[in-house]
Short mmCIF file of C-alpha atoms in Angstrom, two decimals:
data_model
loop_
_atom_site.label_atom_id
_atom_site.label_comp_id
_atom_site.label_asym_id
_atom_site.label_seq_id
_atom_site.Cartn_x
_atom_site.Cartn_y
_atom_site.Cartn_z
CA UNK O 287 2.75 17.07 8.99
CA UNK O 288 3.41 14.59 12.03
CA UNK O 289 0.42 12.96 11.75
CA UNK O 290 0.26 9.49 10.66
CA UNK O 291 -3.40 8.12 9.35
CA UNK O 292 -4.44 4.71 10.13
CA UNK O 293 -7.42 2.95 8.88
CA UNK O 294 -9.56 0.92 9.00
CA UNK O 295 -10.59 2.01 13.12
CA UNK O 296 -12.27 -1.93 13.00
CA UNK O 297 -11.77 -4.80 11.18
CA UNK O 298 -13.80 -8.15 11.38
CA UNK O 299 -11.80 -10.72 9.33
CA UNK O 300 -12.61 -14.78 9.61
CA UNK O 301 -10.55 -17.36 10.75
CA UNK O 302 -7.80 -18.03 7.73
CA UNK O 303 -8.33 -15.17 6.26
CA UNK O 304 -6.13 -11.74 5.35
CA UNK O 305 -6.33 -8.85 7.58
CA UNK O 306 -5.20 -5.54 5.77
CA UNK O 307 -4.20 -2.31 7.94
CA UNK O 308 -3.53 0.17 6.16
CA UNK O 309 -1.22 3.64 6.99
CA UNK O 310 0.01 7.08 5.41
CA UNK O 311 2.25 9.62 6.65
CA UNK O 312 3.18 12.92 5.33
CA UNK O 313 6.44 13.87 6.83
CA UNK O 314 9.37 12.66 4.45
CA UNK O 315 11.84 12.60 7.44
CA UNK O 316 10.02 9.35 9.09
CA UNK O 317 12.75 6.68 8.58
CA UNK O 318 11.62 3.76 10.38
CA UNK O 319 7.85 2.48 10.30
CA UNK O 320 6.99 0.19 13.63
CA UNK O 321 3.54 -1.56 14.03
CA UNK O 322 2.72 -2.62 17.44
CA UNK O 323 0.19 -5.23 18.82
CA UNK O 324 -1.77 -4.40 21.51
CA UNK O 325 -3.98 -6.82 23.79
CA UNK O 326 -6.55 -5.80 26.47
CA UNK O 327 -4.99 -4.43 29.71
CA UNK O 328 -1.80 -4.61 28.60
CA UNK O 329 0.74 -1.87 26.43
CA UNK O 330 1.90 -2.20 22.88
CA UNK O 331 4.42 -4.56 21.91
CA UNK O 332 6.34 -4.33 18.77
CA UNK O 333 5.37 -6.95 16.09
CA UNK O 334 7.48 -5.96 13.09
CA UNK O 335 8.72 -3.00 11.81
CA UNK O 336 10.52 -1.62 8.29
CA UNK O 337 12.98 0.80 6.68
CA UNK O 338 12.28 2.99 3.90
CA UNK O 339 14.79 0.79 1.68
CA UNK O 340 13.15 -1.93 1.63
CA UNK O 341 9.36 -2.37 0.14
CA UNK O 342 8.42 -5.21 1.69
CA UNK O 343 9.36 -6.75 5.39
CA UNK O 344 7.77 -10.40 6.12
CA UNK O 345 7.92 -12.26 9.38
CA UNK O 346 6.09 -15.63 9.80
CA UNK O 347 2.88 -14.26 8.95
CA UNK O 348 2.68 -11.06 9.17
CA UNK O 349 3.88 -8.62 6.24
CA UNK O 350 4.66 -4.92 6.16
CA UNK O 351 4.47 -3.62 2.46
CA UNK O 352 5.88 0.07 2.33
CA UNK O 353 5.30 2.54 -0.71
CA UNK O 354 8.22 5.10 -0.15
CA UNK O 355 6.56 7.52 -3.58
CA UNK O 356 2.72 7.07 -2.05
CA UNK O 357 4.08 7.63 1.53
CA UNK O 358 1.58 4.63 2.58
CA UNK O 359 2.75 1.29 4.66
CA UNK O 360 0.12 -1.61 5.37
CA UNK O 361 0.40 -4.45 7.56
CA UNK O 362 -0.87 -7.63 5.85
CA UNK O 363 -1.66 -11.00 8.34
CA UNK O 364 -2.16 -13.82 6.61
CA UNK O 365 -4.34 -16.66 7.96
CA UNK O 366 -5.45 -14.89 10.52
CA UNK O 367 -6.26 -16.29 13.81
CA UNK O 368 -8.76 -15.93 17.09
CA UNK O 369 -5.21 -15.07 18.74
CA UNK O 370 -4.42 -12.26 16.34
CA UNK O 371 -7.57 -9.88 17.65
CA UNK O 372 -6.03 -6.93 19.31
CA UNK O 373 -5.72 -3.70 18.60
CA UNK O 374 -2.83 -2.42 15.86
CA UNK O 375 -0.82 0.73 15.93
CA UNK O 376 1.59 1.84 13.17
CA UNK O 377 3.66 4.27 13.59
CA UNK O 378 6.48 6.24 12.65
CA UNK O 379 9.85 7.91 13.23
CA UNK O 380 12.74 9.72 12.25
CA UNK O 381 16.65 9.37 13.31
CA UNK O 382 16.96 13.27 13.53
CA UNK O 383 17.41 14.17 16.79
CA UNK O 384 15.74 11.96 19.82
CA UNK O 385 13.45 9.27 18.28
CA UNK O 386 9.70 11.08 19.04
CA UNK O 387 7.78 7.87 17.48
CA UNK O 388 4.18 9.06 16.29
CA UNK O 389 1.25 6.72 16.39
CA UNK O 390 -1.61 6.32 14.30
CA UNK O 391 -4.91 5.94 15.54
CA UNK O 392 -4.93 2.34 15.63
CA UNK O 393 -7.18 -0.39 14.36
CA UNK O 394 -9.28 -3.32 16.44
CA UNK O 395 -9.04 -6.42 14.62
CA UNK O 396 -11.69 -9.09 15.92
CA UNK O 397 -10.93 -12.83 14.13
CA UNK O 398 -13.87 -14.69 14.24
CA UNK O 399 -13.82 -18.48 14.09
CA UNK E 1297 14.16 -6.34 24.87
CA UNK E 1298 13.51 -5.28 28.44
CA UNK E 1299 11.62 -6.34 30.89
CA UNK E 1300 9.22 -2.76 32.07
CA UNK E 1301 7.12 -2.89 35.33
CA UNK E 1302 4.55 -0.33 36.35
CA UNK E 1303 2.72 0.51 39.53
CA UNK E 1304 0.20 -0.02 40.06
CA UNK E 1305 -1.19 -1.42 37.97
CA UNK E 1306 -4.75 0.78 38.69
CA UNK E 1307 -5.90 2.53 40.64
CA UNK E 1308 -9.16 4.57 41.19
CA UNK E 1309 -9.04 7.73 42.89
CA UNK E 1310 -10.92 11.23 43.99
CA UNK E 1311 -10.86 14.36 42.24
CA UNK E 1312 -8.14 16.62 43.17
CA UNK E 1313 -5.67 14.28 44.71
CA UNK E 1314 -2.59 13.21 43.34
CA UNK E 1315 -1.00 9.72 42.09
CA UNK E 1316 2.89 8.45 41.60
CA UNK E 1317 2.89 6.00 39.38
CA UNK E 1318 6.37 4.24 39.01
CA UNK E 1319 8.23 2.24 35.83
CA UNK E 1320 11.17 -0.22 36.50
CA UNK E 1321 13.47 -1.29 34.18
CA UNK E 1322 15.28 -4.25 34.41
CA UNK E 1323 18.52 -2.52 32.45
CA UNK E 1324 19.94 0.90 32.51
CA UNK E 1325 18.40 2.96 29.86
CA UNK E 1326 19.23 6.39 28.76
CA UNK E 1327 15.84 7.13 26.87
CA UNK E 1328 12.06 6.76 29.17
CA UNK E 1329 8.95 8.40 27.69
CA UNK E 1330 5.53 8.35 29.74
CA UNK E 1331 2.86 8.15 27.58
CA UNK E 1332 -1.27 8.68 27.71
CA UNK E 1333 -3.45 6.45 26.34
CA UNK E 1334 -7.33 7.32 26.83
CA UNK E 1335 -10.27 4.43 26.28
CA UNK E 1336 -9.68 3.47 23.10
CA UNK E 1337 -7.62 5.73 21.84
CA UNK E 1338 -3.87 5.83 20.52
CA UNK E 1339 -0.61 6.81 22.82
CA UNK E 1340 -0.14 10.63 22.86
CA UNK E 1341 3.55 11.09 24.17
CA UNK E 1342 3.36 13.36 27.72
CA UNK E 1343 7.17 13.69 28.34
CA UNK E 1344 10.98 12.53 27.72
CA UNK E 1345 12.37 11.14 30.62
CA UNK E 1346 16.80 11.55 30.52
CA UNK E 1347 18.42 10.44 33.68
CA UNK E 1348 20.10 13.71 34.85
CA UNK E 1349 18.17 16.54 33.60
CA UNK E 1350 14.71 17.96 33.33
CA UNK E 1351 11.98 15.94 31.33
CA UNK E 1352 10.95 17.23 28.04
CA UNK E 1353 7.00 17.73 27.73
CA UNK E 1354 5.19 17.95 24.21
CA UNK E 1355 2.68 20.18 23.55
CA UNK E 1356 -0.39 20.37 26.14
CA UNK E 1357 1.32 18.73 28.78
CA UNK E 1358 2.82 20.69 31.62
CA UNK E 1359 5.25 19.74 34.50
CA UNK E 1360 2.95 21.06 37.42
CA UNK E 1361 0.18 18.90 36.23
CA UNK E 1362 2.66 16.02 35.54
CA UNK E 1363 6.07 15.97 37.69
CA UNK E 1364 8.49 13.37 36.90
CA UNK E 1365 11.07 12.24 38.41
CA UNK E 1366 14.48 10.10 36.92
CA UNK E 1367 16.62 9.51 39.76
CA UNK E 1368 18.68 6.96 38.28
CA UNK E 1369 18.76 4.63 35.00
CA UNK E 1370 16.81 1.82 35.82
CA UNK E 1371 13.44 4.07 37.71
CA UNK E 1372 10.99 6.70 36.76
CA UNK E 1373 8.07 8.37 38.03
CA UNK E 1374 5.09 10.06 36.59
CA UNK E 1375 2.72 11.93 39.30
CA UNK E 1376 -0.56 12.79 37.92
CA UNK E 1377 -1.36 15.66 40.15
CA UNK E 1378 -5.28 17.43 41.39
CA UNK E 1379 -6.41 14.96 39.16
CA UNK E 1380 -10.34 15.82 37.70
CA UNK E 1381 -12.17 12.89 35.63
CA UNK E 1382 -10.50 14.12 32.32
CA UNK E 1383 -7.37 12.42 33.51
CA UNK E 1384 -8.77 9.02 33.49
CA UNK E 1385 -6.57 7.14 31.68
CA UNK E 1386 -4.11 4.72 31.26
CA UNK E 1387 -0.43 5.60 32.01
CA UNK E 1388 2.49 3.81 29.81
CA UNK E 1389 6.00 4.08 30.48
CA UNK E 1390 8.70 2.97 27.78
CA UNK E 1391 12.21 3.01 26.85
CA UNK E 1392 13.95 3.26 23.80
CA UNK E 1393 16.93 0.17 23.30
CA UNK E 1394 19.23 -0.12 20.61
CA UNK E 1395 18.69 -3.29 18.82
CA UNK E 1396 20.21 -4.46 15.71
CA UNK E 1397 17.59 -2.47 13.36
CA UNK E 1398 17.22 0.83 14.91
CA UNK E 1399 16.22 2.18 18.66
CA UNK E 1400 13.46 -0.09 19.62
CA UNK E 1401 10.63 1.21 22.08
CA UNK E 1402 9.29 -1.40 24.35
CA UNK E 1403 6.16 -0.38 26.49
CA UNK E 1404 5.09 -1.24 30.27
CA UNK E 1405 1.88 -2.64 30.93
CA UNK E 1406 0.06 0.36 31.68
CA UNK E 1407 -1.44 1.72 35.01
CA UNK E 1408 -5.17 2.27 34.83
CA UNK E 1409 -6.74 5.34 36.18
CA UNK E 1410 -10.12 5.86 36.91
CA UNK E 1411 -10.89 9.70 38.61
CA UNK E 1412 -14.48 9.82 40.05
#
């Protein structure tokens, strides 16, 4: 139930075009839905993150899209760029009680020029 | 945000011995979690870190394997201890800040470990 699936584990996207993450989650008391951006040798760093309010989140070019009845959240990055190949975690928490945040299994996004 | 420093940064080191790894913050935080990652793998959470009482450890992880010390707000340690190859690894401290949205976990840099 505190498991939070993440797919695809790679993703090869060219220069300019759309990578797609994609993430679902079972447990109905996850309130807040972080992605984080991870480069070699170092740790994750948030990139953008949503609320179950909202369905959609955007900043600069990268979009979360959340569908609170599917229990499924995807991370959209538009023109994607050589820069943007890292690894991506989403994740997920709730506001009960201290904030355990559980991680998916995370994706390796390669941009090719 | 805050500014998280780890060391060191890697280390390699012999079956059965023992490593302190230390995270600095550069504000006083009330939350600090040290997590595992393994090679390409995500971040399984070891322990909860408060300043002033005993860490919480999840599920598999136990505090004679993994001591930790919180002496003050700012400065943690993790000590991976008789270490064997399976605890090869990198190390990553956080801590959880409120921010406008919600409470925020920002990440160290990691500490590398290698265990021939």
């Amino acid at each position: 139930q505190q498991q939070v699936k993440q797919s695809p584990q790679s993703l090869i996207v060219q220069k300019g075009g759309i990578s797609i993450i994609n993430c679902a989650y079972e447990n109905t008391a996850f309130d807040y839905f972080p992605w984080y951006q991870q480069f070699p040798g170092k740790g994750p760093a948030l990139l953008i993150a949503i609320r179950p309010d909202v369905s959609e989140k955007k900043e600069g070019r990268f979009t979360i899209s959340f569908n609170k009845s599917a229990k499924q959240f995807s991370l959209h990055i538009m023109d994607s760029q050589p820069g943007d190949s890292a690894t991506y975690f989403c994740a997920a928490s709730n506001s009960g009680g201290y904030q355990k945040v559980t991680f998916g299994t995370g994706t390796k996004l390669q941009v090719i020029p | 945000s805050a500014v998280i420093s780890q060391k060191p940064s890697r280390d390699i080191c012999q079956r059965g011995t023992s490593l302190t790894i230390q995270c600095q913050v550069d504000s006083q935080v009330t939350m600090m979690f040290w997590y595992r990652q393994q090679p390409g793998q995500s971040l399984t959470l070891i322990a909860t870190a408060n300043q002033g009482s005993e860490a919480t450890y999840e599920s598999g992880f136990v505090i004679d394997k993994f001591p930790i010390s919180r002496p003050n707000l700012t400065f943690s340690t993790l000590t991976v201890s008789n270490m064997s190859p399976e605890d090869s690894s990198i190390y990553l401290c956080s801590v959880e800040l409120s921010t406008m949205i919600y409470n925020e976990q920002f990440f160290g840099p990691g500490t590398r470990l290698t265990v021939l």
